[in-house]
C-alpha atoms as a PDB file:
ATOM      1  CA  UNK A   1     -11.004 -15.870   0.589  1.00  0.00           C
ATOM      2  CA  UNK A   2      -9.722 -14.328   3.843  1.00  0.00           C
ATOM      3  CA  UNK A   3      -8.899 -10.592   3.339  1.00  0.00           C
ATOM      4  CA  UNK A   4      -7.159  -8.430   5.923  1.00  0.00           C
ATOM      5  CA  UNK A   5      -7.878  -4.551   5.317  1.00  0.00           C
ATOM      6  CA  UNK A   6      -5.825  -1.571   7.501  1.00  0.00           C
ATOM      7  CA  UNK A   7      -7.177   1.591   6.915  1.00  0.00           C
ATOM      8  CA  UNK A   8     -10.487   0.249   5.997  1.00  0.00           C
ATOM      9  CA  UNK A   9     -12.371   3.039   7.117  1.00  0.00           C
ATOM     10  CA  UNK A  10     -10.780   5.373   5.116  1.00  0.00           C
ATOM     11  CA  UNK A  11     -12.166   6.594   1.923  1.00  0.00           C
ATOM     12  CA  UNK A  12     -10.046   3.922  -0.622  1.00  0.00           C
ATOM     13  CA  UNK A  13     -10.897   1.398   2.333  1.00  0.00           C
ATOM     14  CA  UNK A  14     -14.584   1.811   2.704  1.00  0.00           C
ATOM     15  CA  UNK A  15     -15.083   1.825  -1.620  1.00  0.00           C
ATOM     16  CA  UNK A  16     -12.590  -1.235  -1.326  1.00  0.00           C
ATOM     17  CA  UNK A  17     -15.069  -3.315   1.682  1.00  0.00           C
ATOM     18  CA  UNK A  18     -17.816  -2.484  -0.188  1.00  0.00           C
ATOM     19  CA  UNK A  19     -17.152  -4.112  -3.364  1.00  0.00           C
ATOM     20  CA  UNK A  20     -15.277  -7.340  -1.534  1.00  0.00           C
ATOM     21  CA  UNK A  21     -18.165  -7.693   0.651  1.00  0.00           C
ATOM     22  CA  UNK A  22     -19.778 -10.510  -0.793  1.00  0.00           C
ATOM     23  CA  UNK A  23     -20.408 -14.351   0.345  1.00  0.00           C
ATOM     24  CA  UNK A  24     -17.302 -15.485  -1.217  1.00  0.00           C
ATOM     25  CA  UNK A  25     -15.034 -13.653   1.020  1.00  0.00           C
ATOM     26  CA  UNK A  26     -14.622 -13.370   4.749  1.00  0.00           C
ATOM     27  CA  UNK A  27     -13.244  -9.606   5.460  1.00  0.00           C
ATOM     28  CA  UNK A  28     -11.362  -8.621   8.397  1.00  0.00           C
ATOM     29  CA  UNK A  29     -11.342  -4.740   8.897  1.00  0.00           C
ATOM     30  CA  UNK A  30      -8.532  -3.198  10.887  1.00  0.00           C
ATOM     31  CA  UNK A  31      -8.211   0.188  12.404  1.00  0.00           C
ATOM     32  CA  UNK A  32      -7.749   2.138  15.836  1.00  0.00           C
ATOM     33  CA  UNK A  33     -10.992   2.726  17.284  1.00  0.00           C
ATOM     34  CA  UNK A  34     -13.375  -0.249  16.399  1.00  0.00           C
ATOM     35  CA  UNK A  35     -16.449   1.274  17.509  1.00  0.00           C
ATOM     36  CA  UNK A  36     -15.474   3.877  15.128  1.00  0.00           C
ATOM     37  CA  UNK A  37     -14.613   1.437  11.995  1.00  0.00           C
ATOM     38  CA  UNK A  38     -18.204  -0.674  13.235  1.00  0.00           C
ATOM     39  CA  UNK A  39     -19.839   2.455  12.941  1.00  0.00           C
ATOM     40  CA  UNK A  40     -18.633   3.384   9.655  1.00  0.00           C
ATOM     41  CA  UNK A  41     -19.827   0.221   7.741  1.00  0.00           C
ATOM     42  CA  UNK A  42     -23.573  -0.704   9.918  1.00  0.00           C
ATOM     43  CA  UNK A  43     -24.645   1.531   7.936  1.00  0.00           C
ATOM     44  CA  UNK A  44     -23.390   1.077   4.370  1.00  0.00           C
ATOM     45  CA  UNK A  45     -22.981  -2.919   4.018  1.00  0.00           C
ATOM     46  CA  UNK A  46     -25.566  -5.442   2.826  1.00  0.00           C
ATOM     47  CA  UNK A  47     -26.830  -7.257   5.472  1.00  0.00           C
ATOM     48  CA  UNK A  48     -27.199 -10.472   3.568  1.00  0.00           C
ATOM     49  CA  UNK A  49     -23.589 -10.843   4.087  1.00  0.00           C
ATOM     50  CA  UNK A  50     -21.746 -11.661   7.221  1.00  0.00           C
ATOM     51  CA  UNK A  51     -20.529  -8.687   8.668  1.00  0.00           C
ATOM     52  CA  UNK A  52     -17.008  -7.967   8.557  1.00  0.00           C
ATOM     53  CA  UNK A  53     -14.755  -9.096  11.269  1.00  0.00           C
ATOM     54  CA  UNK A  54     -13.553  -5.719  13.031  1.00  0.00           C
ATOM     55  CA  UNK A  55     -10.040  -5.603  15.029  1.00  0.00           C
ATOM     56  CA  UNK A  56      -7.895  -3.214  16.089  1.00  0.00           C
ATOM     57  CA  UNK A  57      -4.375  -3.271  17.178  1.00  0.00           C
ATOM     58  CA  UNK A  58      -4.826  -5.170  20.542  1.00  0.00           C
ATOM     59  CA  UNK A  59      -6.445  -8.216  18.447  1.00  0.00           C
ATOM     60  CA  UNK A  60      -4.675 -11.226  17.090  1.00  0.00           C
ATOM     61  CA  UNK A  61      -4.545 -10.842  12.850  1.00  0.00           C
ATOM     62  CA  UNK A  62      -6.076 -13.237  11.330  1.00  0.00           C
ATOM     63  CA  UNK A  63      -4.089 -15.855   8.638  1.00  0.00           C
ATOM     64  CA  UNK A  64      -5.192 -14.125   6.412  1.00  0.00           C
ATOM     65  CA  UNK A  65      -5.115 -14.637   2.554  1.00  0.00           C
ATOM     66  CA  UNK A  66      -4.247 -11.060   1.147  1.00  0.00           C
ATOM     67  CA  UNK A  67      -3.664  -8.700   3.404  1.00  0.00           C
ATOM     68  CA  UNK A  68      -4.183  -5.029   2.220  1.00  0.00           C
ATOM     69  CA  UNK A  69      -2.599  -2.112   4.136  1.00  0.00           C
ATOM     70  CA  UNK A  70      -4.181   1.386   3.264  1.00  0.00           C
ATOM     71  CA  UNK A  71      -2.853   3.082   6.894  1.00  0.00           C
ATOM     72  CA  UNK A  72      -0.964   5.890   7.503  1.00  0.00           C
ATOM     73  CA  UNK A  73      -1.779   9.342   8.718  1.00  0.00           C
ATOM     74  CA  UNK A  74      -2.874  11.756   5.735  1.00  0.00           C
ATOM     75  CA  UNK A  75      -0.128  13.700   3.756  1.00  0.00           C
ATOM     76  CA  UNK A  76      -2.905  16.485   3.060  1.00  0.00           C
ATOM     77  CA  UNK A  77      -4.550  16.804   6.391  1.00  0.00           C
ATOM     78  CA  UNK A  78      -2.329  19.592   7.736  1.00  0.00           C
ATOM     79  CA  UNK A  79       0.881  21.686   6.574  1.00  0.00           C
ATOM     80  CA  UNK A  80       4.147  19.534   5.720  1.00  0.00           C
ATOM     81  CA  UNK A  81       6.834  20.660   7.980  1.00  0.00           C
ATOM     82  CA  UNK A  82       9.831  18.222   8.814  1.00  0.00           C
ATOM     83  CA  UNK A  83       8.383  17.115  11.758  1.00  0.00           C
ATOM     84  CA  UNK A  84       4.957  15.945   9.953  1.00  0.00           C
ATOM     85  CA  UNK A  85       6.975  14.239   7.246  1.00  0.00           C
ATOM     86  CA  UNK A  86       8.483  11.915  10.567  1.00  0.00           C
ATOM     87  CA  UNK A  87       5.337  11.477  11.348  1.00  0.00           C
ATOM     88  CA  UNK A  88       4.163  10.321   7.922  1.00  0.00           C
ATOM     89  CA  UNK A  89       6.997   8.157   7.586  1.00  0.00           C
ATOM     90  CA  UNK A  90       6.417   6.457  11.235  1.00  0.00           C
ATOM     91  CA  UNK A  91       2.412   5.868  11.321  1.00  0.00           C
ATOM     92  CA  UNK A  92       3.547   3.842   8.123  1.00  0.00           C
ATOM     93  CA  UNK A  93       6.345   1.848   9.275  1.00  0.00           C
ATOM     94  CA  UNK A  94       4.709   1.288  12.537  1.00  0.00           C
ATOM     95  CA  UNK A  95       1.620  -0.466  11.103  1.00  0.00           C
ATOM     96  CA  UNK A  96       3.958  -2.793   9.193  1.00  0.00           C
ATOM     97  CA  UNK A  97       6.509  -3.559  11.781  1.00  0.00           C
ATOM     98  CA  UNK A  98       2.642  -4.835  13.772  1.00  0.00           C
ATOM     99  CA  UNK A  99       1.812  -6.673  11.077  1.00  0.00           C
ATOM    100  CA  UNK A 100       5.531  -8.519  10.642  1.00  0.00           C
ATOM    101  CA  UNK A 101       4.709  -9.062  14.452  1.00  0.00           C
ATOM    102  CA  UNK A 102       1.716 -10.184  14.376  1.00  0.00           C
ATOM    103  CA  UNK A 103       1.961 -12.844  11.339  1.00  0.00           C
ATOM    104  CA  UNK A 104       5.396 -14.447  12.022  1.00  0.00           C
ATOM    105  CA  UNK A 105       3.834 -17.034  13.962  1.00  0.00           C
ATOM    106  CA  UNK A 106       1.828 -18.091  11.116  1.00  0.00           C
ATOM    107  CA  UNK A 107       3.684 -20.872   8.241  1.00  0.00           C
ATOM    108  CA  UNK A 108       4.855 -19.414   5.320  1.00  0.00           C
ATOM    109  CA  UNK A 109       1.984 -19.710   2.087  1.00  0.00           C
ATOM    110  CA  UNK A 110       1.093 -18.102  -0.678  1.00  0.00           C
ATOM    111  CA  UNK A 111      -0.053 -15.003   1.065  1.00  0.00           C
ATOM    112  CA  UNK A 112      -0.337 -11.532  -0.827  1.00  0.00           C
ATOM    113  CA  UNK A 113       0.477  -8.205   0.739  1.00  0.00           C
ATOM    114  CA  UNK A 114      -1.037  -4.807  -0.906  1.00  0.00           C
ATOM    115  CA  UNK A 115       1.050  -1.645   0.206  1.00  0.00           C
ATOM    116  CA  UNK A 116      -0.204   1.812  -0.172  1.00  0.00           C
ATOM    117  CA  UNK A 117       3.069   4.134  -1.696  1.00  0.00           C
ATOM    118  CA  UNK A 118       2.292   7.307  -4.101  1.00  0.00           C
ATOM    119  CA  UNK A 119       3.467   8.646  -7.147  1.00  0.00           C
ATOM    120  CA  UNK A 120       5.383  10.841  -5.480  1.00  0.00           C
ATOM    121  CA  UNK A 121       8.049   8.354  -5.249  1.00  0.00           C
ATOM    122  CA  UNK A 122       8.941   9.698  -8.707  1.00  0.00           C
ATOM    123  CA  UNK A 123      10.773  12.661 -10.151  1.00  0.00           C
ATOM    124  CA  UNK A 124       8.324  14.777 -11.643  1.00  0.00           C
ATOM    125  CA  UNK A 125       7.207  14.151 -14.726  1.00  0.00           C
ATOM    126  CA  UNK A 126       9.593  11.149 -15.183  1.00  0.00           C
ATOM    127  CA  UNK A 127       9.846   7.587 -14.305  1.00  0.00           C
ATOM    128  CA  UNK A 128      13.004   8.099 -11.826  1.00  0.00           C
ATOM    129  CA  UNK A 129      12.847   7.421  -8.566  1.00  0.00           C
ATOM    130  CA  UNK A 130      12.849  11.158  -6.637  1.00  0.00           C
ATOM    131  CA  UNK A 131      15.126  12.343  -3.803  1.00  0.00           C
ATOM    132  CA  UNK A 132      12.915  14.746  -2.292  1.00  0.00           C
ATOM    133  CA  UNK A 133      11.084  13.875   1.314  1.00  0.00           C
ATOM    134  CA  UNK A 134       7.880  12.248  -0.693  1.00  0.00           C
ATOM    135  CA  UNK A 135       9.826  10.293  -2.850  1.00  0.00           C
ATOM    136  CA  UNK A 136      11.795   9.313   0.591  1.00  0.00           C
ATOM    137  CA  UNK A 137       9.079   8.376   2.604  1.00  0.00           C
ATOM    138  CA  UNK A 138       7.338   6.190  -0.274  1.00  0.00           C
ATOM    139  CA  UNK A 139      11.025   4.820  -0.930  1.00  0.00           C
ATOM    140  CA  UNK A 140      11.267   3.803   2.673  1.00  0.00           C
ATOM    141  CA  UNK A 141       7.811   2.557   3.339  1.00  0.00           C
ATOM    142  CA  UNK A 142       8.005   0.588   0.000  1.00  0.00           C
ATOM    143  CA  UNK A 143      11.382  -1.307   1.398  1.00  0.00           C
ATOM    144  CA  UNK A 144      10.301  -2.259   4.864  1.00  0.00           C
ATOM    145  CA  UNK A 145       6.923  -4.020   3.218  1.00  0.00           C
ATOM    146  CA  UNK A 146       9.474  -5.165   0.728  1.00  0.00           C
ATOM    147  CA  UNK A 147      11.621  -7.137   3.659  1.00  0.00           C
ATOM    148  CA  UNK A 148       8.500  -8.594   4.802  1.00  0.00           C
ATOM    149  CA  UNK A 149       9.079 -11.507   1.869  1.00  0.00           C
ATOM    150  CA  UNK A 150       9.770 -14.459   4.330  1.00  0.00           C
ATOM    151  CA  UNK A 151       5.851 -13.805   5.518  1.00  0.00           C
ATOM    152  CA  UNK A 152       4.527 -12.970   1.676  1.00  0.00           C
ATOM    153  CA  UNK A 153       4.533 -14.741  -1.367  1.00  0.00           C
ATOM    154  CA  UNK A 154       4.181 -11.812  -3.246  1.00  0.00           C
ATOM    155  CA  UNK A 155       4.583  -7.930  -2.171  1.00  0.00           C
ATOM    156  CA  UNK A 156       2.831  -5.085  -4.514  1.00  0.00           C
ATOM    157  CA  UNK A 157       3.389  -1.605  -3.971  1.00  0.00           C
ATOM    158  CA  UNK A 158       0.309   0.600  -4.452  1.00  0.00           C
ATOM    159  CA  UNK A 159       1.345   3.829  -6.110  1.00  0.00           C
ATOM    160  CA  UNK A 160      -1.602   5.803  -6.427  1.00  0.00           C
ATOM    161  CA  UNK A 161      -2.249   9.112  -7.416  1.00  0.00           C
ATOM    162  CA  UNK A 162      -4.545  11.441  -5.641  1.00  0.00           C
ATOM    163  CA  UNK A 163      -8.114   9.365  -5.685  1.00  0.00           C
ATOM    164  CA  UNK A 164     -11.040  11.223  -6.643  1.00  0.00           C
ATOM    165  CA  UNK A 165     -14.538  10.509  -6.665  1.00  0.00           C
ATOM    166  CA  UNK A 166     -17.974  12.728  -5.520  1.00  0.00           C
ATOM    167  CA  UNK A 167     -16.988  12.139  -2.018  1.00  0.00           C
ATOM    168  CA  UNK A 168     -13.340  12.255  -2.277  1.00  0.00           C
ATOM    169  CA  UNK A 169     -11.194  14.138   0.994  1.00  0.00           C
ATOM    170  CA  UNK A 170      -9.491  15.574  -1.908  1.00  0.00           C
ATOM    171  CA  UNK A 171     -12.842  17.743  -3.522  1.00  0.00           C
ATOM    172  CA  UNK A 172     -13.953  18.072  -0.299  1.00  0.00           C
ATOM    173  CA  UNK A 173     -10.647  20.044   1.262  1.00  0.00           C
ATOM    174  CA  UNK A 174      -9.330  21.530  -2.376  1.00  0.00           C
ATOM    175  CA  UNK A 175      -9.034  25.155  -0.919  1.00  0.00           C
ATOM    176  CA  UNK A 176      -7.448  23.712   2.203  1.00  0.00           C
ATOM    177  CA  UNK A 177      -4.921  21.727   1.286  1.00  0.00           C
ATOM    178  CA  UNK A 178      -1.880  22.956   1.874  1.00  0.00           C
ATOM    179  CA  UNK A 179       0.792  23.202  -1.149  1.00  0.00           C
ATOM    180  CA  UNK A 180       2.684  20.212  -2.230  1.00  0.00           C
ATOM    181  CA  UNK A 181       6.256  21.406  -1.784  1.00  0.00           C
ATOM    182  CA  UNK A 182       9.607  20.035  -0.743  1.00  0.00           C
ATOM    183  CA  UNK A 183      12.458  21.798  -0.618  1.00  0.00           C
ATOM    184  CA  UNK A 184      11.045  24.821  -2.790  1.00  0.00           C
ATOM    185  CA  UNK A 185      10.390  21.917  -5.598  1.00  0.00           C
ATOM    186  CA  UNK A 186       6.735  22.213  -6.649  1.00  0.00           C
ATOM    187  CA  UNK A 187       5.450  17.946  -7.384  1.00  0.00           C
ATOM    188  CA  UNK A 188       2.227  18.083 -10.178  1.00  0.00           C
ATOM    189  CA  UNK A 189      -0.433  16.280  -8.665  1.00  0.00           C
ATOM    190  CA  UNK A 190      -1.245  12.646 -10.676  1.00  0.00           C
ATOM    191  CA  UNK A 191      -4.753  11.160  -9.767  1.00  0.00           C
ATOM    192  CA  UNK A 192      -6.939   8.205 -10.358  1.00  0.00           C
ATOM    193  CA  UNK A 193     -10.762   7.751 -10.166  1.00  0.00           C
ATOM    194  CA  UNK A 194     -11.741   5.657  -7.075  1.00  0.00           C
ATOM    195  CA  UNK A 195     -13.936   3.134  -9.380  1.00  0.00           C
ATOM    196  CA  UNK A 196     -10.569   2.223 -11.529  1.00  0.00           C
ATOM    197  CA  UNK A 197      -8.390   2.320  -8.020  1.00  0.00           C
ATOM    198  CA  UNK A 198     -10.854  -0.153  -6.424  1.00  0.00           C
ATOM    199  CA  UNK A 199     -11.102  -2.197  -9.797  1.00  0.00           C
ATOM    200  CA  UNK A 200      -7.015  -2.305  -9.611  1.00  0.00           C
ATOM    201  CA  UNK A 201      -6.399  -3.545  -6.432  1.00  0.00           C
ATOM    202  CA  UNK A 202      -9.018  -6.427  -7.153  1.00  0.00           C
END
């Protein structure tokens, strides 16, 4: 099976290449810098395997079978003010408006597309969709992958929780991270271990 990754460096990405690294798929790993993304996996992935395929956004995608877009800059990386929820919103919608470029060209087939959202689309505590800037961006991202049906067979939204593991951002930056408010509306925090996350998506 072909298998297009975006964000595969990232922490979901690398658990993700690691367990579809096997002989029965051929793994294309997409992200900015690809001496950074090589880097990353030389040093984690069997070497009985062919190596991933690594691109970044100069390369021709491949026709792929499933593509599976974990990109997008981090909501917990640095304090949310209005301009860093644009930016949120925009490294999203940018990747997928490249890969609606990039794989028009290809025949329509039964090609799957895996799109990272968050729980935070919902109202807290409830299964409505929010109106605060979270639930806006998810909302927003979720629609333009949504539109992309005349390249996909099937579209899946991915909302996940905060993923934690031993070597999860999240443990790592607990005292760092900034509050999760919008608007003066505290959001709980929902999370998922990164072994059931990976099992998901697969």
């Amino acid at each position: 099976m072909n298998i297009l990754i975006i964000g595969a460096s990232g922490y979901l990405g690398r658990a993700l290449t690691l367990k579809l690294h096997t002989k029965d798929n051929t793994l294309y790993l997409l992200g900015r810098d690809k001496n950074k993304t090589y880097e990353v996996f030389k040093r984690i992935l069997s070497s009985f395997v062919p190596f991933p395929k690594i691109l970044d956004y100069k390369d021709e995608l491949p026709d792929a079978d499933i593509v599976i877009n974990l990109a997008g800059e981090s909501i917990a990386a640095k304090i949310l003010t209005k301009k860093r929820i644009k930016t949120l919103e925009s490294s999203r919608l940018d990747v997928l408006a490249h890969i609606e470029n990039k794989l028009k060209k290809y025949s329509c087939k039964s090609r799957i597309l895996l799109q990272a959202s968050a729980l935070g689309i919902y109202e807290d505590n409830s299964s409505n969709i929010g109106n605060d800037e979270l639930a806006l961006i998810c909302k927003t991202v979720e629609d333009k992958a949504l539109s992309l049906n005349n390249i996909f067979s099937r579209i899946v939204a991915l909302r996940l929780g905060i993923i934690l593991g031993k070597e999860s951002p999240f443990i790592q930056k607990i005292n760092k991270i900034p509050p999760i408010k919008f608007i003066g509306k505290e959001k709980h925090i929902g999370w998922i271990s990164i072994e059931d996350t990976v099992n998901a998506i697969i």
